[in-house]
Coordinates of N, CA, C and O in Angstrom, one line a residue:
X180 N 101.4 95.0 127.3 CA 102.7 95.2 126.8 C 102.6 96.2 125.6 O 101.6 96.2 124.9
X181 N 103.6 96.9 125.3 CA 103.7 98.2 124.5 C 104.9 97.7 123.0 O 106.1 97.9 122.8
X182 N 104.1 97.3 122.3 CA 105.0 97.1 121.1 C 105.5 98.1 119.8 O 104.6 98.8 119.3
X183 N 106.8 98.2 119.4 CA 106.9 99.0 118.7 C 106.9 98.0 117.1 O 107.4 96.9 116.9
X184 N 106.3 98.8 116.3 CA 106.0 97.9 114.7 C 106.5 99.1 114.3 O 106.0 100.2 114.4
X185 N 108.1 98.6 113.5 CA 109.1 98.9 112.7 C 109.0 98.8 111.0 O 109.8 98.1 110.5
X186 N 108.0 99.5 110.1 CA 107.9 99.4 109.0 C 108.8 99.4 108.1 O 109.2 100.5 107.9
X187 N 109.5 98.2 107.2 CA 110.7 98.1 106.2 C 109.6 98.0 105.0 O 108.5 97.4 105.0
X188 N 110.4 99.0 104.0 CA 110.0 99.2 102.6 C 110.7 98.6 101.8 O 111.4 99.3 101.1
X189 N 110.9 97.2 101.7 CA 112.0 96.9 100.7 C 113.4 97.4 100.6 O 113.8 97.8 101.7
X190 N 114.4 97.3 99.7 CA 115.3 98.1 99.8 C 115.7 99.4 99.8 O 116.7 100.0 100.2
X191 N 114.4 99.9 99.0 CA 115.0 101.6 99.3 C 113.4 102.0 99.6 O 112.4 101.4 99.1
X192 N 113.2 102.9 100.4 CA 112.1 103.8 100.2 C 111.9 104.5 99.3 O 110.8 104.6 98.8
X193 N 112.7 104.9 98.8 CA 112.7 105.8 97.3 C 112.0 105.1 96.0 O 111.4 105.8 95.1
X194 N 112.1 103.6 96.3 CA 111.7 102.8 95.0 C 110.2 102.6 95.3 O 109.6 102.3 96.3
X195 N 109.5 103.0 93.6 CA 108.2 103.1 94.1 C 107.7 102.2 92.8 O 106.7 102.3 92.0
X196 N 108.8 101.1 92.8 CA 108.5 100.3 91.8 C 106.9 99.2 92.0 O 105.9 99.0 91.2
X197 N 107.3 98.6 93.5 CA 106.5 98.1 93.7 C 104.6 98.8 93.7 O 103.7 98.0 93.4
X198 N 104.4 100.1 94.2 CA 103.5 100.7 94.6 C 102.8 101.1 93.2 O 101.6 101.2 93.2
X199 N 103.7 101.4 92.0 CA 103.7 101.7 90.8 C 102.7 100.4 90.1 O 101.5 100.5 89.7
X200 N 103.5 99.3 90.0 CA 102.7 98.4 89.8 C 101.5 97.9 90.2 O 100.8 97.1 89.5
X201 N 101.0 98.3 91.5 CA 99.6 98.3 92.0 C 98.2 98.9 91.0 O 98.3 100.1 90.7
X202 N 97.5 98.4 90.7 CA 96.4 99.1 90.3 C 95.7 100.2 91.0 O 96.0 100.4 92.2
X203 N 94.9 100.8 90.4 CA 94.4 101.8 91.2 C 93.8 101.6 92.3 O 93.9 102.4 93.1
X204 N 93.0 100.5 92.6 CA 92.3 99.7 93.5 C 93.0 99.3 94.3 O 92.8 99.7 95.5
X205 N 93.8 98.6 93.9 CA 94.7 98.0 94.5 C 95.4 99.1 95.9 O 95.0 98.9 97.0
X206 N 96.2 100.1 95.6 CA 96.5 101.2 95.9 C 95.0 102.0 97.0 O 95.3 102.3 98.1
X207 N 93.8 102.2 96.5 CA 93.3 102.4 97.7 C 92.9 101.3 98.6 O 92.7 101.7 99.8
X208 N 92.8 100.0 98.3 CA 92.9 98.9 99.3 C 94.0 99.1 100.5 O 93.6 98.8 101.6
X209 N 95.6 99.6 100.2 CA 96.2 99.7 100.7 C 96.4 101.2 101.9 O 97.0 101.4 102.9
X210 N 95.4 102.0 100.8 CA 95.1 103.0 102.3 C 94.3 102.5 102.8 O 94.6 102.4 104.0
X211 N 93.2 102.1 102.6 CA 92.2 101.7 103.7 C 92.7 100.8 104.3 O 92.3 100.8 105.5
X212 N 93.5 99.8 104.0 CA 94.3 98.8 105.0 C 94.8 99.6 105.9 O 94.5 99.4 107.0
X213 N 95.9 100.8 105.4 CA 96.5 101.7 106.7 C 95.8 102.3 107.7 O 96.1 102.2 108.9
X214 N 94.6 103.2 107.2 CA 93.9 103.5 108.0 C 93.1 102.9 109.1 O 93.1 103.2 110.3
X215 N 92.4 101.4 108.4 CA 91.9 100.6 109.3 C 92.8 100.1 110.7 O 92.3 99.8 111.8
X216 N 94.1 100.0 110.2 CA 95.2 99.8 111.3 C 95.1 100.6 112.4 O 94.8 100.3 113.5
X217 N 95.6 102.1 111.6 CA 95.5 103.1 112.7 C 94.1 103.1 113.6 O 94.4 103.4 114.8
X218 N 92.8 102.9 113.3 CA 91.7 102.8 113.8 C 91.7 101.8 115.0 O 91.0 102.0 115.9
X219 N 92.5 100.7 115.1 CA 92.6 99.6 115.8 C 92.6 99.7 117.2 O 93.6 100.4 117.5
X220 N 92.1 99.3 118.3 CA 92.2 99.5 119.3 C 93.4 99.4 120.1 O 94.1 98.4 119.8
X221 N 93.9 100.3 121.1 CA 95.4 99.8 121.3 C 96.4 100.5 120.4 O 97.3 101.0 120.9
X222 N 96.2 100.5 119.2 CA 97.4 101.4 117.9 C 97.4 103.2 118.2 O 96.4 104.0 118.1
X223 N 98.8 103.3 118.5 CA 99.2 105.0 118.4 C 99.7 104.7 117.0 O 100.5 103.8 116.7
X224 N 99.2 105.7 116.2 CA 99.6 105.7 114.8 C 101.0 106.5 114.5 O 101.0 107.6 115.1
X225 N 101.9 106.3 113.9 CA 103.3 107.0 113.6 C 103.3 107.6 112.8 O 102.3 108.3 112.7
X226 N 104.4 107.7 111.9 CA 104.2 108.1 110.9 C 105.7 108.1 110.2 O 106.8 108.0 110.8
X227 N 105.5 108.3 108.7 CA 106.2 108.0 107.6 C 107.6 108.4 107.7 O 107.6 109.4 108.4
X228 N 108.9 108.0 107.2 CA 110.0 108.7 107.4 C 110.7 109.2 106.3 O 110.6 108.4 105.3
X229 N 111.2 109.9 106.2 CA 111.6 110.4 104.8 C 113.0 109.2 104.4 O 113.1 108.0 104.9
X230 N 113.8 109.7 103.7 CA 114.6 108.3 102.9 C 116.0 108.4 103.6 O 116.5 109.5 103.7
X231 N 116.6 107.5 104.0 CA 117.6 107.4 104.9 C 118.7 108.4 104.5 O 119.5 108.8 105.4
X232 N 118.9 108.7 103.4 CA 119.8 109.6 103.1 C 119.7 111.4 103.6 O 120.4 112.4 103.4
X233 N 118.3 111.1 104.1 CA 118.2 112.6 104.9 C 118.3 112.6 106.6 O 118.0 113.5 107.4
X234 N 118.7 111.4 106.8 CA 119.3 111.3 108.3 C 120.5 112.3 108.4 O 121.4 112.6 107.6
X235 N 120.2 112.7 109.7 CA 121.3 112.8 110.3 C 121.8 112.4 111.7 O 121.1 112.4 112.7
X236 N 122.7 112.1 111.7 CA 123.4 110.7 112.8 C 124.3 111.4 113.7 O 125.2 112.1 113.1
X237 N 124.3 111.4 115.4 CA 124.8 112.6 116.0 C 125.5 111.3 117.0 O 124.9 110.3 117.5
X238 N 126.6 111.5 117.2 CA 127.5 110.7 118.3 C 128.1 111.7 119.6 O 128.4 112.8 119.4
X239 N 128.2 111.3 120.8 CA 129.2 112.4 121.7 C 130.5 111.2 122.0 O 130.5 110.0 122.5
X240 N 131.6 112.0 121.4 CA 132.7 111.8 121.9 C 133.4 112.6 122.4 O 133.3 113.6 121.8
X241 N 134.4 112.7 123.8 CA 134.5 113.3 124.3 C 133.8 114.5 125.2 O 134.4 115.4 125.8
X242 N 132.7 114.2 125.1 CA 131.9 115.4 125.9 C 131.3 116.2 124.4 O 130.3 116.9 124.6
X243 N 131.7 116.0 123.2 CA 131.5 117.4 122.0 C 130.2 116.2 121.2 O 130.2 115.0 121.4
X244 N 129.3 117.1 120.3 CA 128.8 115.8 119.5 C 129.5 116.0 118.5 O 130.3 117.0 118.3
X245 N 129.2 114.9 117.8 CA 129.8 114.8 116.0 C 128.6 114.2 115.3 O 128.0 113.2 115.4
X246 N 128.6 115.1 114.6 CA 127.1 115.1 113.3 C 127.7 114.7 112.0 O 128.5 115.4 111.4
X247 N 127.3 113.5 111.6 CA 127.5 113.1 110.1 C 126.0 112.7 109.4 O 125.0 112.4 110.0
X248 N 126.0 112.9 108.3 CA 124.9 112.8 107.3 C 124.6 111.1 107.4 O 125.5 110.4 107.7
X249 N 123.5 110.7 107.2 CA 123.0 109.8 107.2 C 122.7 108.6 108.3 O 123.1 108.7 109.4
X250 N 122.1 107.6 107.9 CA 122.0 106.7 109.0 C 123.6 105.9 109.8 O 124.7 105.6 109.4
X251 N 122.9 105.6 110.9 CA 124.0 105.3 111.5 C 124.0 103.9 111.7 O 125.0 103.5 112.5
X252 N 123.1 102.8 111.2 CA 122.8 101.4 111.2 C 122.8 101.2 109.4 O 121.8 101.6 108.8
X253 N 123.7 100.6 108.9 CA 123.4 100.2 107.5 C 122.6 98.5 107.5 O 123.2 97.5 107.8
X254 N 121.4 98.5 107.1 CA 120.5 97.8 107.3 C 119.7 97.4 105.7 O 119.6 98.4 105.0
X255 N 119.1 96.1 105.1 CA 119.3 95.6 103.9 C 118.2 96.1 103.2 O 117.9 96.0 102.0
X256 N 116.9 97.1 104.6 CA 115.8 97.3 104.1 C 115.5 98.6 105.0 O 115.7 98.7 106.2
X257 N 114.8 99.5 104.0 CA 114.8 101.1 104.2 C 113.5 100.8 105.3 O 112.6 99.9 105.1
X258 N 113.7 101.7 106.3 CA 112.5 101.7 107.1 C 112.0 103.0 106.7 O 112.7 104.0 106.5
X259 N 110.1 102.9 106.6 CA 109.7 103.3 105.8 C 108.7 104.1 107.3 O 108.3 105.2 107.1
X260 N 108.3 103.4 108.5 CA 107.9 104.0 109.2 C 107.2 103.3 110.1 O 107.1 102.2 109.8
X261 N 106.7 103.5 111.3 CA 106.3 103.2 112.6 C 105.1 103.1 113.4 O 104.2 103.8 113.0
X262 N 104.9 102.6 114.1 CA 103.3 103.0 115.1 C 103.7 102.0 116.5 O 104.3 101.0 116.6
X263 N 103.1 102.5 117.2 CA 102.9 101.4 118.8 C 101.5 100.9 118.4 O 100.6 101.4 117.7
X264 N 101.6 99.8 119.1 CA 100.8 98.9 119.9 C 100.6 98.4 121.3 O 101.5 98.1 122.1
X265 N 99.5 98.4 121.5 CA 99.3 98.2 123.2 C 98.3 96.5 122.8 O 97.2 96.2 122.4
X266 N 99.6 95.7 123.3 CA 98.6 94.4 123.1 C 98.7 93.6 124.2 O 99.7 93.8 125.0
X267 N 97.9 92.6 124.5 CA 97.7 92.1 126.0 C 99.0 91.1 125.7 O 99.6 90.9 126.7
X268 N 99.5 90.4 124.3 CA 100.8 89.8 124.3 C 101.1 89.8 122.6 O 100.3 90.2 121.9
X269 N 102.0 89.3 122.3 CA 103.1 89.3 121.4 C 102.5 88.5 119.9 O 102.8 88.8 118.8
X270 N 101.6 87.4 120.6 CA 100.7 87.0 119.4 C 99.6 88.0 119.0 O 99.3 87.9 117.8
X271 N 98.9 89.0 119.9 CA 98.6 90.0 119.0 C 99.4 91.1 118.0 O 99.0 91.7 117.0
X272 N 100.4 91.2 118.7 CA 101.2 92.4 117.8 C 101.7 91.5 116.7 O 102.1 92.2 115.8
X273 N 101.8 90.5 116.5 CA 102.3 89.8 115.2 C 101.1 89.7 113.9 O 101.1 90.1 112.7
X274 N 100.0 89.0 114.8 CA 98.4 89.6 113.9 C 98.3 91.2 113.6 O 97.7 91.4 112.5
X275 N 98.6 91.9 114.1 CA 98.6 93.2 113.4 C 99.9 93.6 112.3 O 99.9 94.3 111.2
X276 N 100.8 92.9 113.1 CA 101.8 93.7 111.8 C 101.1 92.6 110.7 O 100.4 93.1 109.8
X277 N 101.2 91.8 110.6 CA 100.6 91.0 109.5 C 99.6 91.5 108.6 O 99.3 90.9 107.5
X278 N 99.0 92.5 109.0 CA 97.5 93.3 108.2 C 98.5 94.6 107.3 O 98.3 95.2 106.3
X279 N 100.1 94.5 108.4 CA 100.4 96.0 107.5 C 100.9 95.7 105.9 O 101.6 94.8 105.6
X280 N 100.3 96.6 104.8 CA 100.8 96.4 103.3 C 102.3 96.1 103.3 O 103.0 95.3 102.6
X281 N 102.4 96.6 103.8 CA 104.5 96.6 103.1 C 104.7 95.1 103.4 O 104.9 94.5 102.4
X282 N 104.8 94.3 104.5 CA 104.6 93.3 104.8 C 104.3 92.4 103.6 O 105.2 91.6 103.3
X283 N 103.4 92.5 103.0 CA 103.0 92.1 102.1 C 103.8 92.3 100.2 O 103.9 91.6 99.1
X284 N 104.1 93.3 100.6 CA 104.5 94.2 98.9 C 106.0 94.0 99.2 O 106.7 94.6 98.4
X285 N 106.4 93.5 99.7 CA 108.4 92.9 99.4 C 108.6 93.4 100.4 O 109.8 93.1 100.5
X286 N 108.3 94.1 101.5 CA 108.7 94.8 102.7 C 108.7 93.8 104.1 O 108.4 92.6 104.2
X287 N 109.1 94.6 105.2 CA 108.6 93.3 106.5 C 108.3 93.9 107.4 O 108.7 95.0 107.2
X288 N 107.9 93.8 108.6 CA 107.3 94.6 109.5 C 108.1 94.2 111.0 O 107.8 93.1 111.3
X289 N 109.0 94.9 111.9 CA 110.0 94.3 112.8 C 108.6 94.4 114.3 O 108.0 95.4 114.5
X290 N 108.5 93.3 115.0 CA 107.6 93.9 116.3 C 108.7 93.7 117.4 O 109.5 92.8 117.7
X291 N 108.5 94.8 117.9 CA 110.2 95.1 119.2 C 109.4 95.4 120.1 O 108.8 96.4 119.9
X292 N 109.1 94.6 121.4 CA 108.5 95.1 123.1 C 109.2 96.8 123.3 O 110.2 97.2 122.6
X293 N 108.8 97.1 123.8 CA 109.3 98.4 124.5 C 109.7 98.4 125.7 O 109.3 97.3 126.2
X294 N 110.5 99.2 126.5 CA 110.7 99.6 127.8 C 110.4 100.0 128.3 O 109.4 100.2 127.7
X295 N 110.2 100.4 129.2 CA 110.3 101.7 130.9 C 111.3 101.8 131.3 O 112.0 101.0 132.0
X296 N 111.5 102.9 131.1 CA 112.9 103.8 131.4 C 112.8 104.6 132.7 O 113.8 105.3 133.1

């Protein structure tokens, strides 16, 4: 099964209060945490998203689109970014999001199955 791991940064992505407060150590623990992830058997690595206020949100009505600025789900925690997993079931994709930092640092990590479309 093909899981998608939904990275939440706290409330804003922008706020780098938490990351601030890390020590220097601390902070490369946390890349090598990321990295090690991506390394992981099974993990397509994603990547980062810039801050929801640089969305842009496109609807069709009528046949025409309509483009408005920002996100189109107001949600209590800024998603901060993504990766698949390919796991044999759902208790592995929970053991990995659980390795991810944010998870850990006031953030949370969403694991959503995927489709076939």
């Amino acid at each position: 099964m093909k899981y998608m791991l939904l990275i939440h940064h706290g409330h804003s992505a922008d706020d780098t209060s938490v990351w601030d407060a890390l020590s220097e150590e601390e902070q490369q623990a946390v890349y090598a945490d990321y990295y090690a992830i991506n390394q992981t058997p099974g993990v397509t690595p994603g990547e980062g998203l810039d801050a929801a206020e640089t969305a842009t949100t496109v609807r069709v009505e009528n046949g025409k689109p309509l483009v408005t600025d920002g996100p189109f789900v107001d949600i209590k925690e800024a998603i901060g970014g993504f990766l698949f997993f390919e796991a044999d079931d759902l208790d592995a994709a929970i053991a990995l999001a659980a390795r991810i930092p944010a998870a850990r640092l006031g953030g949370a990590v969403e694991v959503r199955p995927t489709k076939q479309w």
